[in-house]
Amino acid sequence: MCGIVGYIGHRNAYDIVIKGLKLLEYRGYDSAGITLLDNKTYLYKKKGKVSDLEESIKDLPKGGTLGMGHTRWATHGEPNDTNAHPHQSQNGKFIVVHNGIIENYADLKKTLLEKDYSFKSETDTEVFANLLEYFYLQGNMSAEETVRMALSRVVGAYGLVILCADEQDKIITARKGSPLVIGIGQGEYFVASDATPIVEYTKSVIYLNDDDVAVISRDGLQLKTIKSSQSIQPHIQEVDLNIGELDKGGYDHFMLKEIHEQPRSIADTFRGRILPDCSDISLGGLHEVWPKINNARRIIIVACGTSWHAGLVGEYLFEEYARIPVEVEYGSEFRYRNPIIYPDDVVIAISQSGETADTLAAIRIAKAQGALVLGICNVVGSSIPRETHAGVYTHAGPEIGVASTKAFTAQVTILTMMALKLASNRGTISQDKYRMAIKELTIIPEKIERALGSNEYIQYVSEKLKDSTNSIYLGRGYLYPVALEGALKLKEISYIHAEGYPAAEMKHGPIALIDEQMPVVVVATKDSSYEKIVSNIQEVKARKGIIIAIVTEGDTIIKNMAQYVIEVPETAEFLSPILSVIPLQLLSYYIAVMRGSNVDQPRNLAKSVTVE
Ligand code: G6P
């Protein structure tokens, strides 16, 4: 949610910042801006994409070796040139880029208005820039002292990069709730919302913690906290991310690349975690906490969006195999409803980014109430893995497309391994069945490869559906979360209204919507509810709905009932979500492309939602 890049060193700052903003554009893309300090302050902002900003300033001066930029996902104020970041204080002393929300901005603004400050934008960030200037002009303080003092008055979440026109050799950066990473080069430093714009230049990074304030000059970096001017020792880490993973690899969109990467990303997810003879699963991050998980009274899964759908699959897996009751919660609901949490509950937070504000808040509540809190995350070093007691990384590689694809299948793969291992620990699965299940999991990548082979036929089906305005997705059991995920994918990127439903629930409402215009996508591979879902398909057919069915290879029964049939290879029921979601990802992708949507950057969405 909003991308920030800063640079101080010996190279041209503009080139580094603009390139970094393009890599971070998946975090927000409604407007962009850049500030360069080169004896004087250059400030350029533009509604739209980073490329619009670039085009609008192509003939303007862009010198200097210190600068910062921002690509925005609007929270306060509509996307336009004025509300775009960076924001400058009234007399131009401070320039600020900000990710997050300053919750008490209205009170601060009122005070500043009384002090004769005026505001150009509707943003909370401009209020903060003016607050800085107000304190700075009051007394004999350095820019750093001013920042620390102003932050002690701020309530909310932020990742901030701040420049002071009077101190042209410094970048000040601060974090609370919104991630910031500092890259350390030779006589140069980089700041960004995540490591993607940094790895081209250096792998040595510092992830800021909440309440950290870093003052960066070309000669070095000083880390302090908002409360204390005492320097603290930064924890320098090596980041494990390759620049090669950050391009489209010949595909038209990141989303398509990421869909096609799934045979490999899933293999990466279980690599090294399954014994070569498939006799056992070993999840290093959970070694020490298994005794507590084995005896859990209950498992509570918290997540948002696609990760929540993975959590629903987890519910089916844990309950079926490990026989532990599971609740799946939206982070945003859990955090505000005073949930009952027992010390022998195990809470699992699932998050691709590891930064989703609502999920983070939920785990803090669970921790405070004594539960064991685990994380399943993709982004290494992100906030959730750092705040949980233990966890497992999905290792799916960077996911850039805003619509999540390979992260979902990787999350389900981890949940599958956790559920099987837990079942084995608890003796709720026989060792024979355990081995067979593991074996079946290891051949899933080949089956995904085969499922991807329906690409061309799915394009044909997409052509037929692309002008629909509504659609219904149905599934039962393990395939119900897949129906939800298929519907979410479609609405996210094609803007077609789509509802996911448990197939049998259709008759309690959505069936009223079915007529000859209504596409009904039914996930109906061969499993224990197959006969039941065949009856549901009959009910749709009787109302003349357009049936698109995802079926197991060789299915003849549904083939005779549905207008379009997309096949996936046969697999065990508990693995069917990983496989059957693939055609739904492709279907939404092609429909969106045919409708002319910006697939990787759909309107109003952001990849990582760091505000509540
Ligand atoms: C945003 C993204 C979704 C994602 C959700 C949760 O809404 O657009 O694709 O599923 O956040 O994100 P997380 O990083 O916690 O999985």
Short mmCIF file of C-alpha atoms in Angstrom, two decimals, residues 320-323 419-438 574:
data_model
loop_
_atom_site.label_atom_id
_atom_site.label_comp_id
_atom_site.label_asym_id
_atom_site.label_seq_id
_atom_site.Cartn_x
_atom_site.Cartn_y
_atom_site.Cartn_z
CA GLU A 320 -10.45 -33.84 8.47
CA TYR A 321 -6.92 -35.02 9.20
CA ALA A 322 -5.87 -33.68 12.61
CA ARG A 323 -9.36 -33.65 14.14
CA ALA A 419 -2.31 -30.66 8.63
CA LEU A 420 -0.74 -33.96 7.54
CA LYS A 421 2.20 -33.61 9.93
CA LEU A 422 -0.10 -32.67 12.78
CA ALA A 423 -2.31 -35.65 12.01
CA SER A 424 0.74 -37.90 12.03
CA ASN A 425 1.91 -36.44 15.36
CA ARG A 426 -1.52 -36.93 16.88
CA GLY A 427 -2.05 -40.40 15.42
CA THR A 428 -5.21 -39.37 13.60
CA ILE A 429 -3.86 -40.62 10.27
CA SER A 430 -2.37 -44.07 9.64
CA GLN A 431 1.28 -44.07 8.60
CA ASP A 432 0.34 -45.69 5.26
CA LYS A 433 -2.18 -43.00 4.49
CA TYR A 434 0.32 -40.34 5.62
CA ARG A 435 2.97 -41.59 3.20
CA MET A 436 0.51 -41.88 0.34
CA ALA A 437 -0.74 -38.35 0.95
CA ILE A 438 2.82 -36.99 0.93
CA PHE A 574 -7.54 -32.90 -0.19
#
